[in-house]
JSON list of N, CA and C in Angstrom, two decimals:
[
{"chain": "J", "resi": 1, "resn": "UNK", "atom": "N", "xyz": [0.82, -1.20, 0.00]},
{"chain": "J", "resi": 1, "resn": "UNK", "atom": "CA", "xyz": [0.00, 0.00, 0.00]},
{"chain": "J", "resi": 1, "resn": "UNK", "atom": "C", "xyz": [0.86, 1.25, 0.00]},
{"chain": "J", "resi": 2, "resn": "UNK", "atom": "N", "xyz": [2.31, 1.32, 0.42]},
{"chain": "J", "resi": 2, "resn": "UNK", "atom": "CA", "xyz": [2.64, 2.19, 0.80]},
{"chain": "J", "resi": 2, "resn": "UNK", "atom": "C", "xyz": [3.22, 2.76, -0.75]},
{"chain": "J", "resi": 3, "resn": "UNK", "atom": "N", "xyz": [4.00, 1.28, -1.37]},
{"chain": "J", "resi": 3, "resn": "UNK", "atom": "CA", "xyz": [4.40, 2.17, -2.84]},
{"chain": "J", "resi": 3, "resn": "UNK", "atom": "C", "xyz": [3.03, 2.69, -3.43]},
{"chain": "J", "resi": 4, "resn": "UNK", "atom": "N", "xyz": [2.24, 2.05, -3.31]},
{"chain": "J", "resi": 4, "resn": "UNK", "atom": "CA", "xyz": [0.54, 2.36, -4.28]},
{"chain": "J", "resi": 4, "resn": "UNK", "atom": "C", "xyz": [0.82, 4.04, -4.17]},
{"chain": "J", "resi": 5, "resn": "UNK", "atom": "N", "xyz": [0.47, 4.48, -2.74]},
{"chain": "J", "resi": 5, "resn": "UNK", "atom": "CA", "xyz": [0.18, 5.93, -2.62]},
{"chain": "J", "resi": 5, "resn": "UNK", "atom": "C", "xyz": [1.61, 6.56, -2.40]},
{"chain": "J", "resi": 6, "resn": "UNK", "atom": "N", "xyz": [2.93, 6.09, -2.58]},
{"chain": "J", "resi": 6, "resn": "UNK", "atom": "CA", "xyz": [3.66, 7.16, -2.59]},
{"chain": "J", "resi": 6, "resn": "UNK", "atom": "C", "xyz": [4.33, 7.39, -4.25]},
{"chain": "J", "resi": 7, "resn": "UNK", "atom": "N", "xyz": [3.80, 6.50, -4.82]},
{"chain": "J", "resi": 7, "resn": "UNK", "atom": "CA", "xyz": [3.91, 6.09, -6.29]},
{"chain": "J", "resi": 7, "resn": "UNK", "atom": "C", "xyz": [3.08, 7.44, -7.00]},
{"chain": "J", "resi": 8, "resn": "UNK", "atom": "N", "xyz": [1.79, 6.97, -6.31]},
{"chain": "J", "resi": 8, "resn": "UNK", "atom": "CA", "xyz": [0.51, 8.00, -6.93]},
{"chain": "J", "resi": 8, "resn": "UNK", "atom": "C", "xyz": [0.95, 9.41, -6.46]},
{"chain": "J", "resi": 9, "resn": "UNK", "atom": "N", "xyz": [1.66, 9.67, -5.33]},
{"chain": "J", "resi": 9, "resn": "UNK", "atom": "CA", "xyz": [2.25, 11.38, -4.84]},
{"chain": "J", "resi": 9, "resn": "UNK", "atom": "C", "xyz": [3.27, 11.43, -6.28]},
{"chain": "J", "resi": 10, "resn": "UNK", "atom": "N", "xyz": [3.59, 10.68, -6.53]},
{"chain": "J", "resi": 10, "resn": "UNK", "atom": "CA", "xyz": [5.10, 11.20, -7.12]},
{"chain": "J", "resi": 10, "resn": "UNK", "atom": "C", "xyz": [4.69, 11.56, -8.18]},
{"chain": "J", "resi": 11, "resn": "UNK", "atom": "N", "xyz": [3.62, 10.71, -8.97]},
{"chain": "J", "resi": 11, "resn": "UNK", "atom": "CA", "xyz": [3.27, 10.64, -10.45]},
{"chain": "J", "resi": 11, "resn": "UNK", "atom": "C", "xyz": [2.49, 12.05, -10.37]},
{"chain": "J", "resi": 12, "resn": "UNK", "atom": "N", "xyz": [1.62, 12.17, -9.52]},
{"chain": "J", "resi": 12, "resn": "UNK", "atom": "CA", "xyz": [0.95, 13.35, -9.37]},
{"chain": "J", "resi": 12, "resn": "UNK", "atom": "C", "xyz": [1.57, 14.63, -9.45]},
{"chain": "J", "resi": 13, "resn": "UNK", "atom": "N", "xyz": [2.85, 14.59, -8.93]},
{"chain": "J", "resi": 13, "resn": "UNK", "atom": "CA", "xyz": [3.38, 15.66, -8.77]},
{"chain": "J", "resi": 13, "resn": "UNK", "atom": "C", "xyz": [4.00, 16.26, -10.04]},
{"chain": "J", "resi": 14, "resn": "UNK", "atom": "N", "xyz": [3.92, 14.83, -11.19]},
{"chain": "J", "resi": 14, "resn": "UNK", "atom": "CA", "xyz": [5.32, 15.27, -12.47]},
{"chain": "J", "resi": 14, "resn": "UNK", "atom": "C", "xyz": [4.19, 15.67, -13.37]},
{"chain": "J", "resi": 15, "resn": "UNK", "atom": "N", "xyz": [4.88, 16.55, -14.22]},
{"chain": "J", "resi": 15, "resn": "UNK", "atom": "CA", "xyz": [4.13, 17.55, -15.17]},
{"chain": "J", "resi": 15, "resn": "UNK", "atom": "C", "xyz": [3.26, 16.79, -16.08]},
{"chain": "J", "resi": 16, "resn": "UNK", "atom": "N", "xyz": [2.29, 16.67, -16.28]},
{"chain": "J", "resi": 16, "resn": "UNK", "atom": "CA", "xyz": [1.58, 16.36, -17.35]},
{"chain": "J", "resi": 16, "resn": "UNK", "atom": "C", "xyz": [1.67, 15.87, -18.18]},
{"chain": "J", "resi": 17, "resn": "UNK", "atom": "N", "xyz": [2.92, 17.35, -19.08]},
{"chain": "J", "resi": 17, "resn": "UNK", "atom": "CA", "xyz": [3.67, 16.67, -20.49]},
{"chain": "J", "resi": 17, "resn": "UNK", "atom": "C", "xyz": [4.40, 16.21, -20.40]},
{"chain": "J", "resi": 18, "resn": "UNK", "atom": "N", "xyz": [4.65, 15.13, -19.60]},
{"chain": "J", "resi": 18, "resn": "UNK", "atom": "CA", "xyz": [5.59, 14.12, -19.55]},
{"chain": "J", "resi": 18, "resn": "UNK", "atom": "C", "xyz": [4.63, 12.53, -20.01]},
{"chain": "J", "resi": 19, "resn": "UNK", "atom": "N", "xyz": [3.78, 12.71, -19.78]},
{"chain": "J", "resi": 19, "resn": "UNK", "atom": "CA", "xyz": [2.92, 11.78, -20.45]},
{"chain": "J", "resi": 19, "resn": "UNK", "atom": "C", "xyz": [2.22, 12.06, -21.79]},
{"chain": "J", "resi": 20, "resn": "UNK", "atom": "N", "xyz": [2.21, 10.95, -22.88]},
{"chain": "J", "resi": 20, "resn": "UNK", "atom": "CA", "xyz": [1.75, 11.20, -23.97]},
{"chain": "J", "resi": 20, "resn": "UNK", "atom": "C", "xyz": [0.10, 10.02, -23.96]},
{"chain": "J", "resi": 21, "resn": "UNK", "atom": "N", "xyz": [-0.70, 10.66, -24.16]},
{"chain": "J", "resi": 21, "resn": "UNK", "atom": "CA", "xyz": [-2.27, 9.78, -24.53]},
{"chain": "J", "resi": 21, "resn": "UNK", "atom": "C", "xyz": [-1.72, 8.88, -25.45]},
{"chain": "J", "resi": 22, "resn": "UNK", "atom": "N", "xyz": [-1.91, 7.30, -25.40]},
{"chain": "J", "resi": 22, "resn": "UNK", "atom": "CA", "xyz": [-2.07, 6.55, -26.39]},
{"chain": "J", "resi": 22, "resn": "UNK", "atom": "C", "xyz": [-3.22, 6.15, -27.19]},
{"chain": "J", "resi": 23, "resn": "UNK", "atom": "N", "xyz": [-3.71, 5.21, -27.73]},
{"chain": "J", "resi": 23, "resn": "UNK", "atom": "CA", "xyz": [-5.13, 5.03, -28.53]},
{"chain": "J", "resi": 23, "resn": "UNK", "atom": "C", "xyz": [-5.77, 4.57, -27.70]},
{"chain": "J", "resi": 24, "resn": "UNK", "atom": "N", "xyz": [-6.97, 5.11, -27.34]},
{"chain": "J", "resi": 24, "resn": "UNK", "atom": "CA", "xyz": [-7.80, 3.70, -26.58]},
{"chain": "J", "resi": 24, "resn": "UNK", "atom": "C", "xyz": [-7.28, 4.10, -25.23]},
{"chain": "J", "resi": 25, "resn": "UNK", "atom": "N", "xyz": [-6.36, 4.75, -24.72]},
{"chain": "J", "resi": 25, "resn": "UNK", "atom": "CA", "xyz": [-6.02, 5.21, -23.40]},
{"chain": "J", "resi": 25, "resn": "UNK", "atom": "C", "xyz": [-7.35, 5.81, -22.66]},
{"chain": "J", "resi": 26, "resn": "UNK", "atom": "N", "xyz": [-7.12, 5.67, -21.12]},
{"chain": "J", "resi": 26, "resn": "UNK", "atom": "CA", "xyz": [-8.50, 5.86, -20.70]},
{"chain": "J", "resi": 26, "resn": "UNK", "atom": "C", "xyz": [-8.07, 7.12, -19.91]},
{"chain": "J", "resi": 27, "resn": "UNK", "atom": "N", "xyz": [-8.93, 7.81, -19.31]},
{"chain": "J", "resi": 27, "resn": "UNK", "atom": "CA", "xyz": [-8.62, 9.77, -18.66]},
{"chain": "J", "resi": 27, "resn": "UNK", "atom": "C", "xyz": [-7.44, 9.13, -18.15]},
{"chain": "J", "resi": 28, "resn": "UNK", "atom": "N", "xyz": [-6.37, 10.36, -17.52]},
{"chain": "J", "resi": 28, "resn": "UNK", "atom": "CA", "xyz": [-5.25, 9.98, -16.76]},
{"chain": "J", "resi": 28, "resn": "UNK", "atom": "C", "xyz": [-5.64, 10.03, -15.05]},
{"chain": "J", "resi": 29, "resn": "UNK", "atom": "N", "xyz": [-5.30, 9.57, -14.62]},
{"chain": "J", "resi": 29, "resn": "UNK", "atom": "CA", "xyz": [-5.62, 9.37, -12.90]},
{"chain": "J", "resi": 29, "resn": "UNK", "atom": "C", "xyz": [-4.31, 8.87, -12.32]},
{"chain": "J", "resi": 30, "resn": "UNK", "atom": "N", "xyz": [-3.47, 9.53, -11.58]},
{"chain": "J", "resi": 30, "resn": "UNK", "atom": "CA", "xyz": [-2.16, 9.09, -10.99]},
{"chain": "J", "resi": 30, "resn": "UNK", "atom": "C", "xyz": [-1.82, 7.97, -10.24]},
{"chain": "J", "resi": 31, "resn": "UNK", "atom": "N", "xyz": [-3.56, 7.79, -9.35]},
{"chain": "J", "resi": 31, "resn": "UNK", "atom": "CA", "xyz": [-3.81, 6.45, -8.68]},
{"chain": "J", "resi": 31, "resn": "UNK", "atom": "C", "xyz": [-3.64, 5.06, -9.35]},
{"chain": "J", "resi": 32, "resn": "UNK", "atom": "N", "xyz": [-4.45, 5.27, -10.62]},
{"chain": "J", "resi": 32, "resn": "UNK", "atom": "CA", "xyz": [-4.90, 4.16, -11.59]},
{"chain": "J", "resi": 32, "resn": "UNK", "atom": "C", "xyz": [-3.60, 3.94, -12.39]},
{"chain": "J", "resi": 33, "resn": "UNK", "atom": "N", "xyz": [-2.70, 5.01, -12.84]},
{"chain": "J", "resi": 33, "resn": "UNK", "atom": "CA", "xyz": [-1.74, 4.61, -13.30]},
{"chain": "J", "resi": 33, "resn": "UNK", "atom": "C", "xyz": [-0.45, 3.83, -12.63]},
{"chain": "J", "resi": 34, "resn": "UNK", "atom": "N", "xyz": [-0.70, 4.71, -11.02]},
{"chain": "J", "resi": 34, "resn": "UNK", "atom": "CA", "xyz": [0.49, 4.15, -10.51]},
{"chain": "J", "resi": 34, "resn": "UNK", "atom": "C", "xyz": [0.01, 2.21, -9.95]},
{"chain": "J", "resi": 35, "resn": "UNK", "atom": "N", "xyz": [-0.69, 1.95, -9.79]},
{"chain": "J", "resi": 35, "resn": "UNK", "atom": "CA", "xyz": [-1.38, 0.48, -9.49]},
{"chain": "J", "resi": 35, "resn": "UNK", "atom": "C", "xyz": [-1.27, -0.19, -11.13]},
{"chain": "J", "resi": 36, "resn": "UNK", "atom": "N", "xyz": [-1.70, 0.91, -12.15]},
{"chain": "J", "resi": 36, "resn": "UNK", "atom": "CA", "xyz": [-1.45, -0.53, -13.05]},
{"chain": "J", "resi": 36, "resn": "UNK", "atom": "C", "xyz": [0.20, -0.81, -13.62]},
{"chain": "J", "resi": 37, "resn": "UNK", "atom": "N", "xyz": [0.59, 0.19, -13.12]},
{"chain": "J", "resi": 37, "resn": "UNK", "atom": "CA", "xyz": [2.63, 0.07, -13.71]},
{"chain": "J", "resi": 37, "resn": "UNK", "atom": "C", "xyz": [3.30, -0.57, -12.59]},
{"chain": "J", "resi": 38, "resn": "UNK", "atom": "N", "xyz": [2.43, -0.63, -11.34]},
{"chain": "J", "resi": 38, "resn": "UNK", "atom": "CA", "xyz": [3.05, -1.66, -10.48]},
{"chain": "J", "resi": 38, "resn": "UNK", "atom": "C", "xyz": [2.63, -3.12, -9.82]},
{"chain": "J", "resi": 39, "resn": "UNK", "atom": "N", "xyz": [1.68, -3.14, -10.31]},
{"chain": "J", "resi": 39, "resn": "UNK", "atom": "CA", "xyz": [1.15, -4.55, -10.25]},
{"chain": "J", "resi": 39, "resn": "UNK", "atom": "C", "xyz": [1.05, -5.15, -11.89]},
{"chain": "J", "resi": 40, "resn": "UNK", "atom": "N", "xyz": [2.20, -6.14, -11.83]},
{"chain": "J", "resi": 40, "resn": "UNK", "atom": "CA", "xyz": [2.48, -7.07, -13.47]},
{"chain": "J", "resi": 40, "resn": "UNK", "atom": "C", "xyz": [1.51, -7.95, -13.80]},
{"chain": "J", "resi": 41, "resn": "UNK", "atom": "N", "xyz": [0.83, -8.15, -12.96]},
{"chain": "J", "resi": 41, "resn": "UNK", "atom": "CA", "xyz": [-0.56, -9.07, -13.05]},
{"chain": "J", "resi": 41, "resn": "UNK", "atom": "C", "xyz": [-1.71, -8.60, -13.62]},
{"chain": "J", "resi": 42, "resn": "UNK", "atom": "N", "xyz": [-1.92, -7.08, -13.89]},
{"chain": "J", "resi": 42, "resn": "UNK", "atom": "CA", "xyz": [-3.12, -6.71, -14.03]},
{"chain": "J", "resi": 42, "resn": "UNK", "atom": "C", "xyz": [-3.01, -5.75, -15.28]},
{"chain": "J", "resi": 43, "resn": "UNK", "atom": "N", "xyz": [-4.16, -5.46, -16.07]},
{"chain": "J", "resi": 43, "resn": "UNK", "atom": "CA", "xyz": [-4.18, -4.47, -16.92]},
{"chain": "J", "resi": 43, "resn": "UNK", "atom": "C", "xyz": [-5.26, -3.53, -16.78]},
{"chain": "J", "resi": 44, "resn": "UNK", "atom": "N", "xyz": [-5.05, -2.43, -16.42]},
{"chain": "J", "resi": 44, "resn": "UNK", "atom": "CA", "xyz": [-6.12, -1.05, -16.08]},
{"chain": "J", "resi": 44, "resn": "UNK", "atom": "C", "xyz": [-6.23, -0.33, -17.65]},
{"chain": "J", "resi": 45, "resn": "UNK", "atom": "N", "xyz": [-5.43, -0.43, -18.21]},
{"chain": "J", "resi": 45, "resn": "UNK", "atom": "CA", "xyz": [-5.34, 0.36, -19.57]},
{"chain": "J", "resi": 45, "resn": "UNK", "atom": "C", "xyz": [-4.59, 1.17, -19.65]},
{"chain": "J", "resi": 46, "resn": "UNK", "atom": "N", "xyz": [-4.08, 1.80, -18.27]},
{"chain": "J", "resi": 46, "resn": "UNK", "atom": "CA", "xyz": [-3.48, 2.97, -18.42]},
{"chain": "J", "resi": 46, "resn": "UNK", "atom": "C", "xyz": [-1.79, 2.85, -18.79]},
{"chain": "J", "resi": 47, "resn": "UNK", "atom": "N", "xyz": [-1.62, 1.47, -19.39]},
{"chain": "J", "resi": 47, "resn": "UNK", "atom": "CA", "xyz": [0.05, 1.43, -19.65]},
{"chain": "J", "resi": 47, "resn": "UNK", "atom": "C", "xyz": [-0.27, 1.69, -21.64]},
{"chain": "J", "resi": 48, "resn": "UNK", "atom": "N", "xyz": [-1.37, 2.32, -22.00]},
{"chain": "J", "resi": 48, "resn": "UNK", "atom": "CA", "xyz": [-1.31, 3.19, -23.43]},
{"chain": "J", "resi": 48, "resn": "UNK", "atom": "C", "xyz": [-0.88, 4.81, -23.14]},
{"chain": "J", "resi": 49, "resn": "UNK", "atom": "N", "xyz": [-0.63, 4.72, -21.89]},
{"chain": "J", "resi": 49, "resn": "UNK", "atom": "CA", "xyz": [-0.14, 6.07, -21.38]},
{"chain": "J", "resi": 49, "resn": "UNK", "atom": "C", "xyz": [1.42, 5.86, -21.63]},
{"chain": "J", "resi": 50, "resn": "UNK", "atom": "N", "xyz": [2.09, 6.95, -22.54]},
{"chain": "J", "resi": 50, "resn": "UNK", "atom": "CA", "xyz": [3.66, 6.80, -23.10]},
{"chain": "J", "resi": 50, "resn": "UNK", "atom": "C", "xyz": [4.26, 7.72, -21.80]},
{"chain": "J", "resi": 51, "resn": "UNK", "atom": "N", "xyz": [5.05, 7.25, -21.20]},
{"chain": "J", "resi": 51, "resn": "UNK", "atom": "CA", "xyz": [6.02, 8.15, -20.17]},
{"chain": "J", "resi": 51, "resn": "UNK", "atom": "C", "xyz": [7.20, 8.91, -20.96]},
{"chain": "J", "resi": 52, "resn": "UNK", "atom": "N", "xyz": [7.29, 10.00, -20.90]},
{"chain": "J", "resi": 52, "resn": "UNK", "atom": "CA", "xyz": [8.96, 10.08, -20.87]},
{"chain": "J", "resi": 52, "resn": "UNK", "atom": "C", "xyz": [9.28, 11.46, -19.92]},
{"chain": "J", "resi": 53, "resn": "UNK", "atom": "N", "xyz": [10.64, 11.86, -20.15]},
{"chain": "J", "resi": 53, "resn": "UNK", "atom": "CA", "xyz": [11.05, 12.80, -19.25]},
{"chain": "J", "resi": 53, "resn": "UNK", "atom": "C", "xyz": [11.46, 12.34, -18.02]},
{"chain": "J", "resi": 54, "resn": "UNK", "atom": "N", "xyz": [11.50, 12.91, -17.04]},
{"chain": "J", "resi": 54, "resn": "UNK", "atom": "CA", "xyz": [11.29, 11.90, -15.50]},
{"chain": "J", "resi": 54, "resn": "UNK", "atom": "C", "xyz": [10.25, 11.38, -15.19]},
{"chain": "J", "resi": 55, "resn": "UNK", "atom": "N", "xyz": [8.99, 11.28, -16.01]},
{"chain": "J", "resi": 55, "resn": "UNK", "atom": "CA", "xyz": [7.77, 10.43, -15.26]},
{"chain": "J", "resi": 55, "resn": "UNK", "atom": "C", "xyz": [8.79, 8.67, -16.27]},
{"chain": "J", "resi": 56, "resn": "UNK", "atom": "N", "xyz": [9.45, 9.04, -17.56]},
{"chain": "J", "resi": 56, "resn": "UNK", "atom": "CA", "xyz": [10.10, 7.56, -17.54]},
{"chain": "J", "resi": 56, "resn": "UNK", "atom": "C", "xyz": [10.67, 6.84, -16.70]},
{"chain": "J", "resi": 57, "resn": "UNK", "atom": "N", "xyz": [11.84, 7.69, -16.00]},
{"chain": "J", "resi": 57, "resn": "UNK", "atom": "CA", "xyz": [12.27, 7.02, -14.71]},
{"chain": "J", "resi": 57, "resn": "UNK", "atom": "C", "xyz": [11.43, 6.68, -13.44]},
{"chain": "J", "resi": 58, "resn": "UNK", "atom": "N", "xyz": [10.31, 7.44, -13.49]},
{"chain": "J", "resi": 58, "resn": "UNK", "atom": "CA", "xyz": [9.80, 7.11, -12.15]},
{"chain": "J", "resi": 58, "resn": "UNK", "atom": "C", "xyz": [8.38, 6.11, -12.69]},
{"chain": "J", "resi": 59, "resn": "UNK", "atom": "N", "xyz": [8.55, 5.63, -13.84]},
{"chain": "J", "resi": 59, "resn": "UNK", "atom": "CA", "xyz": [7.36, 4.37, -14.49]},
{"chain": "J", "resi": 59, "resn": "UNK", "atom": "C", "xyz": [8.59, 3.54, -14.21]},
{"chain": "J", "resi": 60, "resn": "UNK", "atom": "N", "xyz": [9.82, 3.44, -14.56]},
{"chain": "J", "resi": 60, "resn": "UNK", "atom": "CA", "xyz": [10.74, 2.48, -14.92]},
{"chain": "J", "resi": 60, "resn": "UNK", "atom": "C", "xyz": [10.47, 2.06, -13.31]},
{"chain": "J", "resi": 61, "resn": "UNK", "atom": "N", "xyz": [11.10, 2.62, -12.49]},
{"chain": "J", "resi": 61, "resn": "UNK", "atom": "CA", "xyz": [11.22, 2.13, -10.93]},
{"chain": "J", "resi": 61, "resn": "UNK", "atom": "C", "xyz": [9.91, 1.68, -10.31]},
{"chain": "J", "resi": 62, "resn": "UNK", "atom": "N", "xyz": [8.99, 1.95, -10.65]},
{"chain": "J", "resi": 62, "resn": "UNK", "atom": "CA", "xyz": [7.78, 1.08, -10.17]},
{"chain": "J", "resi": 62, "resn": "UNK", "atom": "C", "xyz": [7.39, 0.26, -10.99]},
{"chain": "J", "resi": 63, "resn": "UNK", "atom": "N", "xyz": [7.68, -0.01, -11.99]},
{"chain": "J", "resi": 63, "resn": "UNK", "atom": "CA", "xyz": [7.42, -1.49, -12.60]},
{"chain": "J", "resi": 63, "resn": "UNK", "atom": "C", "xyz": [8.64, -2.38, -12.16]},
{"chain": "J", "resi": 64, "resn": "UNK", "atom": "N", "xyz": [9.97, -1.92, -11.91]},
{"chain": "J", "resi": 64, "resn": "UNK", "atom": "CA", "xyz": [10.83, -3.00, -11.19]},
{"chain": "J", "resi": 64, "resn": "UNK", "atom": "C", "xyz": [10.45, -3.10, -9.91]},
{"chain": "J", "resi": 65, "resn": "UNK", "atom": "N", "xyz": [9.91, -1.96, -9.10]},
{"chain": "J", "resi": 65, "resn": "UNK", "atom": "CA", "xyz": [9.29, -2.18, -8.02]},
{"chain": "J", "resi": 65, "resn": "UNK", "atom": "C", "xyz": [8.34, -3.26, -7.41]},
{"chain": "J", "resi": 66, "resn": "UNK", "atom": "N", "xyz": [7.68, -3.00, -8.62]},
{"chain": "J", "resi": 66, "resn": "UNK", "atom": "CA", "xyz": [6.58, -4.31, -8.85]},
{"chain": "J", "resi": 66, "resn": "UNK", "atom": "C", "xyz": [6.46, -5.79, -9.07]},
{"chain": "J", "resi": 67, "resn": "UNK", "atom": "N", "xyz": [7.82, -6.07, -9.88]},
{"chain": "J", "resi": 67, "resn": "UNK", "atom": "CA", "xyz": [7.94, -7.56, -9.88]},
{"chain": "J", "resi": 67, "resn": "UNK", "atom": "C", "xyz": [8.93, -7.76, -8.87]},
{"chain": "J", "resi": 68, "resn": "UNK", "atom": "N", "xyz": [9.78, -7.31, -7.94]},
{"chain": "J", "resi": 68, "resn": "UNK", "atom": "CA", "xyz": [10.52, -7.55, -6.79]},
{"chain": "J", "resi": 68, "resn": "UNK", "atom": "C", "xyz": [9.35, -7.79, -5.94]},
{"chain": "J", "resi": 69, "resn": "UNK", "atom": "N", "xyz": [8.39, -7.13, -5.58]},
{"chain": "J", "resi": 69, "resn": "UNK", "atom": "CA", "xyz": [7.30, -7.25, -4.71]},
{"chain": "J", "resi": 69, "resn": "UNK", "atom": "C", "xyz": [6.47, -8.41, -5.45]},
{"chain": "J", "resi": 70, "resn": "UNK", "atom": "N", "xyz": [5.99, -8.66, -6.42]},
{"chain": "J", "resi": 70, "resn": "UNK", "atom": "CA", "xyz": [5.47, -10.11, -6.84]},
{"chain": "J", "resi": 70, "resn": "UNK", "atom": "C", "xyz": [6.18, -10.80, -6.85]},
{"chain": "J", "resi": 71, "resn": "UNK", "atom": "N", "xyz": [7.12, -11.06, -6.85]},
{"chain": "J", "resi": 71, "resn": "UNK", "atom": "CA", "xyz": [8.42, -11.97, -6.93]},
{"chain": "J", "resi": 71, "resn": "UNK", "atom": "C", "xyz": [8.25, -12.66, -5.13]},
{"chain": "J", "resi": 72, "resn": "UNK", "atom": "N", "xyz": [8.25, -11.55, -4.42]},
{"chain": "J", "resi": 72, "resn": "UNK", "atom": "CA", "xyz": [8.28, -12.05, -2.97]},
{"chain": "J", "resi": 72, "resn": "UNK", "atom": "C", "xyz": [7.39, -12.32, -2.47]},
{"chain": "J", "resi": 73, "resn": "UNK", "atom": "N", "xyz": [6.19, -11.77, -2.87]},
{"chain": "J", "resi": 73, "resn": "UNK", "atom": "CA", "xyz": [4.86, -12.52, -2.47]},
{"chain": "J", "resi": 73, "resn": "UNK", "atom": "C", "xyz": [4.69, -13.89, -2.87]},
{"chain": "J", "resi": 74, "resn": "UNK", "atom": "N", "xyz": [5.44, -14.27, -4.18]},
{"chain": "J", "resi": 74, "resn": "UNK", "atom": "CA", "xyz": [5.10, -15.61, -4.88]},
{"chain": "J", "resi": 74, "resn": "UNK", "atom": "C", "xyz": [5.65, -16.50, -3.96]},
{"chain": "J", "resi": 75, "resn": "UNK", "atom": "N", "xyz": [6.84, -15.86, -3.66]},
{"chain": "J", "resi": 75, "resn": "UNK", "atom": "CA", "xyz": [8.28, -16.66, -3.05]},
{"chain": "J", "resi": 75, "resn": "UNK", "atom": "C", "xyz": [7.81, -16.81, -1.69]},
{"chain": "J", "resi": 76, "resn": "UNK", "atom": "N", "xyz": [7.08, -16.22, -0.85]},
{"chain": "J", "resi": 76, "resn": "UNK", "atom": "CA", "xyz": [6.31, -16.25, 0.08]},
{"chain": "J", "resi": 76, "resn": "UNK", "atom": "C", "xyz": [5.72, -17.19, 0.03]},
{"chain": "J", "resi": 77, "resn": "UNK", "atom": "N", "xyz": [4.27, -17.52, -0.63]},
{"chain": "J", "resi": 77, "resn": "UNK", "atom": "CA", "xyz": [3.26, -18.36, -0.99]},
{"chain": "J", "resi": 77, "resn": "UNK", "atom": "C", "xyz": [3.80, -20.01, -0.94]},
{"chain": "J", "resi": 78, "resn": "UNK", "atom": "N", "xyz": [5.41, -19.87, -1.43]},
{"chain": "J", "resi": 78, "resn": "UNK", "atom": "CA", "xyz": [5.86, -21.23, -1.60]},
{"chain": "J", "resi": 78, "resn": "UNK", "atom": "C", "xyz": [6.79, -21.63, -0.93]},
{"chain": "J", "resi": 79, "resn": "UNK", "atom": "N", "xyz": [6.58, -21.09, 0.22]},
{"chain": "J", "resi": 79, "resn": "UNK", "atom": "CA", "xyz": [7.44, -21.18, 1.64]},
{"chain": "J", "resi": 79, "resn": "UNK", "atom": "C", "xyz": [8.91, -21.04, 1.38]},
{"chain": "J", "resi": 80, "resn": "UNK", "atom": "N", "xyz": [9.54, -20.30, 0.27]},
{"chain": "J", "resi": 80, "resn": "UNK", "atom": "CA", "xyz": [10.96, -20.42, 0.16]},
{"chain": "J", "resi": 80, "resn": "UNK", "atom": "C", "xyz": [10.99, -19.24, 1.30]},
{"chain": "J", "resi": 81, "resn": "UNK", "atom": "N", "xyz": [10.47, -18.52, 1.36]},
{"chain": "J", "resi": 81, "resn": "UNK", "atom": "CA", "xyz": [10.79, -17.35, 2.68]},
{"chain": "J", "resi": 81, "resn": "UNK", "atom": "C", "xyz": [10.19, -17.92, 3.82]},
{"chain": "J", "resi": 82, "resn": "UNK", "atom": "N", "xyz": [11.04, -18.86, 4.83]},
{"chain": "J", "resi": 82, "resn": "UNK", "atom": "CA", "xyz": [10.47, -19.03, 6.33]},
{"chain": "J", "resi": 82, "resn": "UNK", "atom": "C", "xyz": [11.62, -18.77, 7.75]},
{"chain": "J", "resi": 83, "resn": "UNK", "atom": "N", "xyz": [10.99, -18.64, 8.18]},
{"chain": "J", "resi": 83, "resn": "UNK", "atom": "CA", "xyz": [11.78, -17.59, 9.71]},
{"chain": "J", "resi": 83, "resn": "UNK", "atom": "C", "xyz": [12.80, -18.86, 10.03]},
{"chain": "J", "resi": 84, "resn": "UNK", "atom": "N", "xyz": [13.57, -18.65, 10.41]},
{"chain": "J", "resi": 84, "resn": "UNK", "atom": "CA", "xyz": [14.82, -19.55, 11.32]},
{"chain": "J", "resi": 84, "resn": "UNK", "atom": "C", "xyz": [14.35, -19.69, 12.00]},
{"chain": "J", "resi": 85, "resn": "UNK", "atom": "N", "xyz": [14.36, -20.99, 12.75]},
{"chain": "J", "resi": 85, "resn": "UNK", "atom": "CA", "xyz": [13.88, -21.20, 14.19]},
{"chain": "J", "resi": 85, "resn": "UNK", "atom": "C", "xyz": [15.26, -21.33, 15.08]}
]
């Protein structure tokens, strides 16, 4: 939750024209974008949204953000992560 909304501050904060509308792209919403560039599992639509400028770097780091965090949830799920006793 915490990248969700500090993802959505950041995106919020970068200029506009740093994003380009793609086809079929749906309104822009910083929330909706930052959840669908960081969760690899899902499609919101909003990755027809083209980044560049620094909103590229800060799409780039939450989509690696995103599969490190699915990566460990998976890795979780299949007990490779368990506490030392």
């Amino acid at each position: 939750m915490a990248l969700i909304v500090g993802g959505a501050f950041v995106v919020d904060g970068l200029p506009r024209s740093d994003f380009m509308e793609g086809s079929g792209a749906p309104a822009f919403n910083a929330l909706l974008y930052t959840v669908d560039v960081l969760l690899p599992f899902i499609d919101l639509g909003y990755s027809r949204w083209a980044a560049g400028g620094g909103a590229q770097i800060v799409t780039v780091v939450l989509v690696v953000l995103g599969w490190v965090l699915a990566t460990a949830v998976i890795a979780a799920f299949a007990g490779v992560l368990r506490r030392g006793d």
